[in-house]
CSV table of C-alpha atoms in Angstrom, one decimal:
chain,number,residue,atom,x,y,z
A,11,MET,CA,-7.1,-22.3,-25.5
A,12,THR,CA,-6.4,-20.4,-22.3
A,13,ASP,CA,-7.5,-21.8,-18.9
A,14,GLN,CA,-7.7,-19.5,-15.9
A,15,ARG,CA,-8.9,-20.8,-12.5
A,16,ILE,CA,-8.6,-19.5,-9.0
A,17,HIS,CA,-8.5,-22.0,-6.1
A,18,THR,CA,-8.9,-20.6,-2.5
A,19,ALA,CA,-7.5,-22.3,0.6
A,20,PRO,CA,-9.9,-24.3,2.8
A,21,ALA,CA,-11.5,-22.3,5.7
A,22,GLY,CA,-9.7,-22.7,9.0
A,23,GLU,CA,-6.2,-22.2,7.7
A,24,SER,CA,-4.4,-19.2,9.3
A,25,THR,CA,-2.7,-18.3,6.0
A,26,ALA,CA,-4.6,-17.4,2.9
A,27,THR,CA,-3.4,-19.5,0.0
A,28,ALA,CA,-4.5,-18.8,-3.6
A,29,THR,CA,-3.5,-20.9,-6.5
A,30,ILE,CA,-3.8,-19.1,-9.8
A,31,VAL,CA,-3.5,-21.1,-12.9
A,32,THR,CA,-3.0,-19.1,-16.1
A,33,GLY,CA,-1.9,-19.9,-19.6
A,34,ARG,CA,-2.5,-23.2,-21.4
A,35,VAL,CA,-4.0,-26.2,-19.8
A,36,GLY,CA,-1.4,-28.2,-17.9
A,37,ARG,CA,0.8,-25.2,-17.2
A,38,ARG,CA,2.3,-25.4,-13.7
A,39,ALA,CA,0.4,-23.4,-11.1
A,40,VAL,CA,1.8,-20.3,-9.4
A,41,ARG,CA,1.1,-20.2,-5.7
A,42,ILE,CA,0.8,-16.8,-4.0
A,43,ARG,CA,0.7,-16.7,-0.2
A,44,GLY,CA,-0.4,-13.7,1.9
A,45,SER,CA,-1.0,-13.3,5.6
A,46,ARG,CA,-4.6,-12.8,6.6
A,47,PRO,CA,-5.1,-10.2,9.5
A,48,GLY,CA,-6.0,-12.1,12.6
A,49,PHE,CA,-8.2,-11.3,15.6
A,50,TRP,CA,-5.6,-9.3,17.5
A,51,VAL,CA,-5.0,-7.0,14.5
A,52,TYR,CA,-8.6,-6.0,14.4
A,53,ALA,CA,-8.8,-5.8,18.1
A,54,GLY,CA,-5.8,-3.4,18.2
A,55,LEU,CA,-7.3,-1.3,15.4
A,56,ALA,CA,-10.6,-1.1,17.3
A,57,VAL,CA,-8.9,0.1,20.4
A,58,VAL,CA,-7.0,2.8,18.5
A,59,LEU,CA,-10.3,3.9,16.8
A,60,VAL,CA,-12.2,4.1,20.1
A,61,ALA,CA,-9.3,6.0,21.8
A,62,SER,CA,-9.1,8.5,18.8
A,63,LEU,CA,-12.9,9.1,18.7
A,64,PHE,CA,-13.5,9.3,22.5
A,65,PRO,CA,-12.3,12.9,23.0
A,66,LEU,CA,-14.5,14.2,20.2
A,67,TYR,CA,-17.5,12.2,21.5
A,68,PHE,CA,-16.9,13.5,25.0
A,69,SER,CA,-16.8,17.0,23.8
A,70,PHE,CA,-20.0,16.5,21.8
A,71,LEU,CA,-21.6,14.8,24.9
A,72,ILE,CA,-20.8,17.8,27.2
A,73,GLY,CA,-21.6,20.3,24.4
A,74,SER,CA,-25.0,18.8,24.0
A,75,GLY,CA,-25.9,19.3,27.7
A,76,ASP,CA,-26.1,22.2,30.0
A,77,ALA,CA,-23.9,24.0,32.5
A,78,ASN,CA,-24.2,21.2,35.1
A,79,THR,CA,-23.5,18.3,32.8
A,80,LEU,CA,-19.8,18.2,33.3
A,81,ARG,CA,-20.0,18.2,37.1
A,82,ASP,CA,-22.9,15.8,37.3
A,83,PRO,CA,-21.6,12.4,38.8
A,84,ASN,CA,-24.6,10.6,37.3
A,85,LYS,CA,-24.5,12.1,33.9
A,86,SER,CA,-25.8,10.0,31.0
A,87,TRP,CA,-23.4,8.9,28.2
A,88,ILE,CA,-26.1,9.6,25.7
A,89,PRO,CA,-25.9,13.1,24.2
A,90,GLY,CA,-28.6,15.6,25.1
A,91,GLY,CA,-30.5,17.9,22.9
A,92,ASN,CA,-28.9,21.2,23.6
A,93,PHE,CA,-26.0,21.1,21.1
A,94,LEU,CA,-27.7,23.3,18.5
A,95,ALA,CA,-28.6,25.9,21.2
A,96,ASN,CA,-25.0,25.9,22.6
A,97,ALA,CA,-23.5,26.1,19.1
A,98,LEU,CA,-25.7,29.1,18.4
A,99,SER,CA,-24.5,30.7,21.6
A,100,VAL,CA,-20.9,30.3,20.4
A,101,VAL,CA,-21.7,31.8,17.0
A,102,ASN,CA,-23.7,34.7,18.3
A,103,GLN,CA,-21.3,35.5,21.2
A,104,PRO,CA,-20.2,39.1,20.5
A,105,ALA,CA,-16.8,38.7,22.3
A,106,VAL,CA,-15.9,35.7,20.1
A,107,ASN,CA,-16.2,37.1,16.6
A,108,PHE,CA,-16.8,33.6,15.3
A,109,TRP,CA,-17.2,34.2,11.6
A,110,PRO,CA,-14.2,36.5,11.2
A,111,ALA,CA,-12.2,34.1,13.3
A,112,LEU,CA,-13.3,31.2,11.1
A,113,TRP,CA,-12.3,33.0,8.0
A,114,ASN,CA,-8.9,34.0,9.5
A,115,SER,CA,-8.3,30.3,10.3
A,116,ILE,CA,-9.3,29.1,6.8
A,117,TRP,CA,-7.3,31.8,5.1
A,118,SER,CA,-4.1,31.6,7.1
A,119,SER,CA,-4.0,27.8,7.2
A,120,THR,CA,-4.6,27.5,3.5
A,121,VAL,CA,-1.9,30.1,2.6
A,122,ILE,CA,0.6,28.5,5.0
A,123,ALA,CA,0.0,25.0,3.8
A,124,LEU,CA,0.3,25.9,0.1
A,125,SER,CA,3.4,27.9,0.7
A,126,VAL,CA,5.1,25.1,2.7
A,127,VAL,CA,4.3,22.6,-0.1
A,128,VAL,CA,5.7,24.9,-2.8
A,129,PHE,CA,8.9,25.8,-1.1
A,130,SER,CA,9.5,22.4,0.4
A,131,THR,CA,9.1,20.7,-3.0
A,132,LEU,CA,11.5,23.2,-4.6
A,133,ALA,CA,14.1,22.8,-1.8
A,134,GLY,CA,13.6,19.0,-1.6
A,135,TRP,CA,14.2,18.7,-5.4
A,136,ALA,CA,17.4,20.8,-5.0
A,137,PHE,CA,18.7,18.8,-2.1
A,138,ALA,CA,17.7,15.4,-3.5
A,139,LYS,CA,18.7,15.7,-7.2
A,140,LEU,CA,21.0,18.7,-7.7
A,141,ARG,CA,24.7,18.7,-6.8
A,142,PHE,CA,26.0,22.0,-5.5
A,143,PRO,CA,28.7,22.9,-3.0
A,144,GLY,CA,27.6,22.8,0.6
A,145,GLY,CA,24.4,21.0,-0.1
A,146,PRO,CA,24.7,18.2,2.5
A,147,GLY,CA,25.8,20.6,5.2
A,148,LEU,CA,23.0,23.0,4.4
A,149,LEU,CA,20.5,20.2,4.6
A,150,ALA,CA,21.9,19.2,7.9
A,151,PHE,CA,21.6,22.8,9.1
A,152,VAL,CA,17.9,22.9,8.0
A,153,VAL,CA,17.1,19.6,9.8
A,154,ALA,CA,19.0,20.8,12.9
A,155,THR,CA,16.6,23.8,13.2
A,156,MET,CA,13.8,21.5,14.0
A,157,ALA,CA,15.5,21.0,17.4
A,158,VAL,CA,15.1,24.7,18.3
A,159,PRO,CA,11.9,25.2,20.4
A,160,GLN,CA,9.3,27.6,19.0
A,161,GLN,CA,9.1,29.4,22.3
A,162,LEU,CA,12.7,30.8,21.8
A,163,ALA,CA,11.6,32.8,18.7
A,164,VAL,CA,8.5,34.3,20.3
A,165,VAL,CA,10.1,37.4,21.8
A,166,PRO,CA,12.3,38.3,18.8
A,167,LEU,CA,9.4,37.7,16.4
A,168,TYR,CA,7.0,39.9,18.5
A,169,VAL,CA,9.6,42.7,18.7
A,170,LEU,CA,10.1,42.5,14.9
A,171,PHE,CA,6.4,42.6,14.1
A,172,ALA,CA,5.8,45.3,16.6
A,173,GLU,CA,8.4,47.5,14.8
A,174,PHE,CA,6.7,46.8,11.5
A,175,GLY,CA,3.3,47.6,13.0
A,176,TRP,CA,1.9,44.2,12.1
A,177,THR,CA,0.8,43.1,15.5
A,178,GLY,CA,-2.9,42.3,15.4
A,179,GLN,CA,-2.7,41.5,11.7
A,180,ILE,CA,-3.3,38.0,10.3
A,181,GLY,CA,-0.1,38.4,8.3
A,182,ALA,CA,1.9,38.1,11.6
A,183,ILE,CA,1.0,34.4,11.8
A,184,ILE,CA,1.2,33.7,8.1
A,185,ILE,CA,4.7,35.0,7.4
A,186,PRO,CA,6.6,32.9,10.1
A,187,GLY,CA,4.9,29.8,8.8
A,188,LEU,CA,5.7,30.1,5.0
A,189,THR,CA,8.5,27.6,5.2
A,190,SER,CA,9.0,24.4,7.2
A,191,ALA,CA,12.2,22.5,8.0
A,192,PHE,CA,10.2,19.4,8.4
A,193,GLY,CA,8.6,19.9,5.0
A,194,VAL,CA,12.0,20.3,3.3
A,195,PHE,CA,13.3,17.1,5.0
A,196,TRP,CA,10.1,15.3,4.1
A,197,MET,CA,10.2,16.2,0.4
A,198,THR,CA,13.9,15.6,0.2
A,199,GLN,CA,13.7,12.1,1.4
A,200,TYR,CA,10.7,11.3,-0.7
A,201,LEU,CA,12.1,12.6,-4.0
A,202,ARG,CA,15.5,11.0,-3.3
A,203,GLN,CA,13.9,7.6,-3.0
A,204,THR,CA,11.2,8.0,-5.7
A,205,VAL,CA,12.8,9.7,-8.6
A,206,PRO,CA,15.7,7.7,-10.2
A,207,ASP,CA,18.6,9.7,-11.6
A,208,GLU,CA,18.3,7.9,-14.9
A,209,LEU,CA,14.9,9.5,-15.4
A,210,ILE,CA,16.4,12.9,-15.0
A,211,GLU,CA,19.3,12.2,-17.3
A,212,ALA,CA,16.8,10.9,-19.9
A,213,ALA,CA,14.8,14.1,-19.7
A,214,ARG,CA,17.9,16.3,-20.0
A,215,MET,CA,19.1,14.3,-23.0
A,216,ASP,CA,15.7,15.0,-24.6
A,217,GLY,CA,16.5,18.7,-24.3
A,218,ALA,CA,14.4,19.5,-21.3
A,219,SER,CA,15.7,22.3,-19.1
A,220,MET,CA,16.1,21.9,-15.3
A,221,ILE,CA,12.8,23.8,-14.7
A,222,ARG,CA,11.0,21.7,-17.3
A,223,THR,CA,12.4,18.5,-15.7
A,224,PHE,CA,11.3,19.6,-12.3
A,225,TRP,CA,7.8,20.4,-13.5
A,226,THR,CA,7.3,17.2,-15.6
A,227,VAL,CA,9.2,14.7,-13.4
A,228,GLY,CA,9.6,16.1,-9.9
A,229,VAL,CA,6.2,17.7,-9.4
A,230,THR,CA,4.4,14.6,-10.8
A,231,ALA,CA,6.4,12.2,-8.5
A,232,ALA,CA,6.0,14.5,-5.5
A,233,ARG,CA,2.2,14.7,-5.6
A,234,PRO,CA,1.4,12.0,-3.0
A,235,ALA,CA,4.0,13.4,-0.5
A,236,ALA,CA,2.9,17.0,-1.3
A,237,ALA,CA,-0.7,16.0,-0.5
A,238,MET,CA,0.2,14.6,2.8
A,239,LEU,CA,2.4,17.5,3.7
A,240,PHE,CA,-0.4,19.9,2.8
A,241,LEU,CA,-2.8,18.1,5.1
A,242,PHE,CA,-0.4,17.9,8.0
A,243,THR,CA,0.6,21.5,7.7
A,244,PHE,CA,-3.0,22.7,7.4
A,245,VAL,CA,-4.0,20.8,10.5
A,246,THR,CA,-1.0,22.2,12.4
A,247,ALA,CA,-1.7,25.8,11.3
A,248,TRP,CA,-5.4,25.4,12.1
A,249,ASN,CA,-4.7,24.2,15.7
A,250,ASN,CA,-1.9,26.6,16.4
A,251,PHE,CA,-2.8,28.6,19.5
A,252,PHE,CA,0.4,29.9,21.2
A,253,TRP,CA,1.7,32.4,18.6
A,254,PRO,CA,-1.7,33.7,17.4
A,255,PHE,CA,-2.7,34.2,21.0
A,256,ILE,CA,0.3,36.4,21.6
A,257,VAL,CA,0.4,38.5,18.4
A,258,LEU,CA,-3.3,38.8,17.6
A,259,ASP,CA,-6.0,40.8,19.4
A,260,ARG,CA,-9.6,40.1,20.2
A,261,GLN,CA,-10.9,42.0,17.2
A,262,ASN,CA,-9.0,39.9,14.7
A,263,PRO,CA,-8.4,36.4,16.1
A,264,THR,CA,-8.1,32.9,14.7
A,265,LEU,CA,-10.6,30.3,15.8
A,266,PRO,CA,-8.6,28.7,18.6
A,267,VAL,CA,-7.9,32.2,20.1
A,268,ALA,CA,-11.6,33.2,19.7
A,269,LEU,CA,-12.7,30.0,21.5
A,270,ALA,CA,-10.3,30.7,24.4
A,271,LEU,CA,-12.3,33.9,25.0
A,272,LEU,CA,-15.3,31.7,26.1
A,273,GLN,CA,-13.3,30.9,29.2
A,274,SER,CA,-12.5,34.5,30.1
A,275,ASN,CA,-15.6,35.0,32.3
A,276,TYR,CA,-15.8,34.4,36.0
A,277,PHE,CA,-18.2,31.5,35.4
A,278,VAL,CA,-17.2,29.1,32.6
A,279,ASP,CA,-20.0,27.2,31.0
A,280,TYR,CA,-18.1,24.2,29.6
A,281,SER,CA,-21.1,23.0,27.6
A,282,ILE,CA,-20.7,26.1,25.4
A,283,VAL,CA,-16.9,25.9,25.4
A,284,LEU,CA,-17.0,22.3,24.2
A,285,ALA,CA,-19.7,23.0,21.7
A,286,GLY,CA,-17.3,25.5,20.2
A,287,VAL,CA,-14.5,22.9,20.2
A,288,VAL,CA,-16.7,20.6,18.2
A,289,LEU,CA,-17.5,23.4,15.8
A,290,ALA,CA,-13.8,24.1,15.3
A,291,THR,CA,-13.2,20.4,14.6
A,292,LEU,CA,-15.9,20.0,12.0
A,293,PRO,CA,-13.9,21.7,9.2
A,294,LEU,CA,-11.0,19.4,9.8
A,295,LEU,CA,-13.3,16.3,9.7
A,296,LEU,CA,-14.8,17.6,6.5
A,297,LEU,CA,-11.3,18.0,5.0
A,298,PHE,CA,-10.4,14.5,5.9
A,299,VAL,CA,-13.7,13.1,4.4
A,300,VAL,CA,-13.3,15.0,1.1
A,301,ALA,CA,-9.5,14.5,0.7
A,302,GLY,CA,-9.1,11.1,2.4
A,303,LYS,CA,-9.8,8.9,-0.6
A,304,GLN,CA,-7.5,11.0,-2.9
A,305,LEU,CA,-4.8,11.0,-0.3
A,306,VAL,CA,-4.9,7.2,0.1
A,307,SER,CA,-4.9,6.6,-3.6
A,308,GLY,CA,-2.0,9.0,-4.0
A,309,ILE,CA,0.0,7.3,-1.4
A,310,MET,CA,-0.6,3.9,-2.9
A,311,ALA,CA,0.3,5.2,-6.4
A,312,GLY,CA,3.5,6.7,-5.0
A,313,ALA,CA,4.4,3.4,-3.2
A,314,VAL,CA,4.3,1.4,-6.4
A,315,LYS,CA,7.7,1.1,-8.1
A,316,GLY,CA,8.8,-0.8,-11.1
């Protein structure tokens, strides 16, 4: 007969102690000890949460007021009732081109994120699991390119796209972002630590080609890291302002460039500007809400070895 009992530690102890007795009656207990988060852990997390949400709340606070809310020394910290009217002013602003800008941001960010994930996974697999001459040096060169500031490439890129006649086109911001040195390094390190060489050798001994091994072993193992890389790249591409502001025009902007046009007038109504900022943030929040659970489960699944 099998006896299974769980005994918890008395309240008041700083360390959670669980005694789990499994197997036949009289079998020696196995004690598992784990640290319980204390007060300062939750206090630190609360501070981080408040500091992270405050800029968004402040933007919503000003965006729900009027033109004098930001300069009012006695302004209330309770949101007003003008956010919908201010948001409609942003959407209906002829100079902003909100809906084309929103579509350009969605399209360009999605294409860039997918491309970075595909190319980074392929390159990461090659650097991590294939042996070829010059591999370590080439990886070091790729990583070293991350030290080059983006501003140094602005003039050559603009001249190049101007010669091709691509200035003002959405492809001018997609093409430079199709690959990422950080993405290659990220996937290389992840695949190097996650996929054992014995698993690849077993697949090759079973007759699988290198492409089949990559698809069945590498892609499966890389899903958690690829999901995180997609999310980071999408957010970075969505928030990119510097290069799109230079190469795009007012008739075909991305959302950050379009919202910058709200500040081009002599008088800037910051309630409308910050209402537009909140509108631009909502798709990212929706993405985190939809994909957050899958990302966390993927990370935890990728972290389990054995």
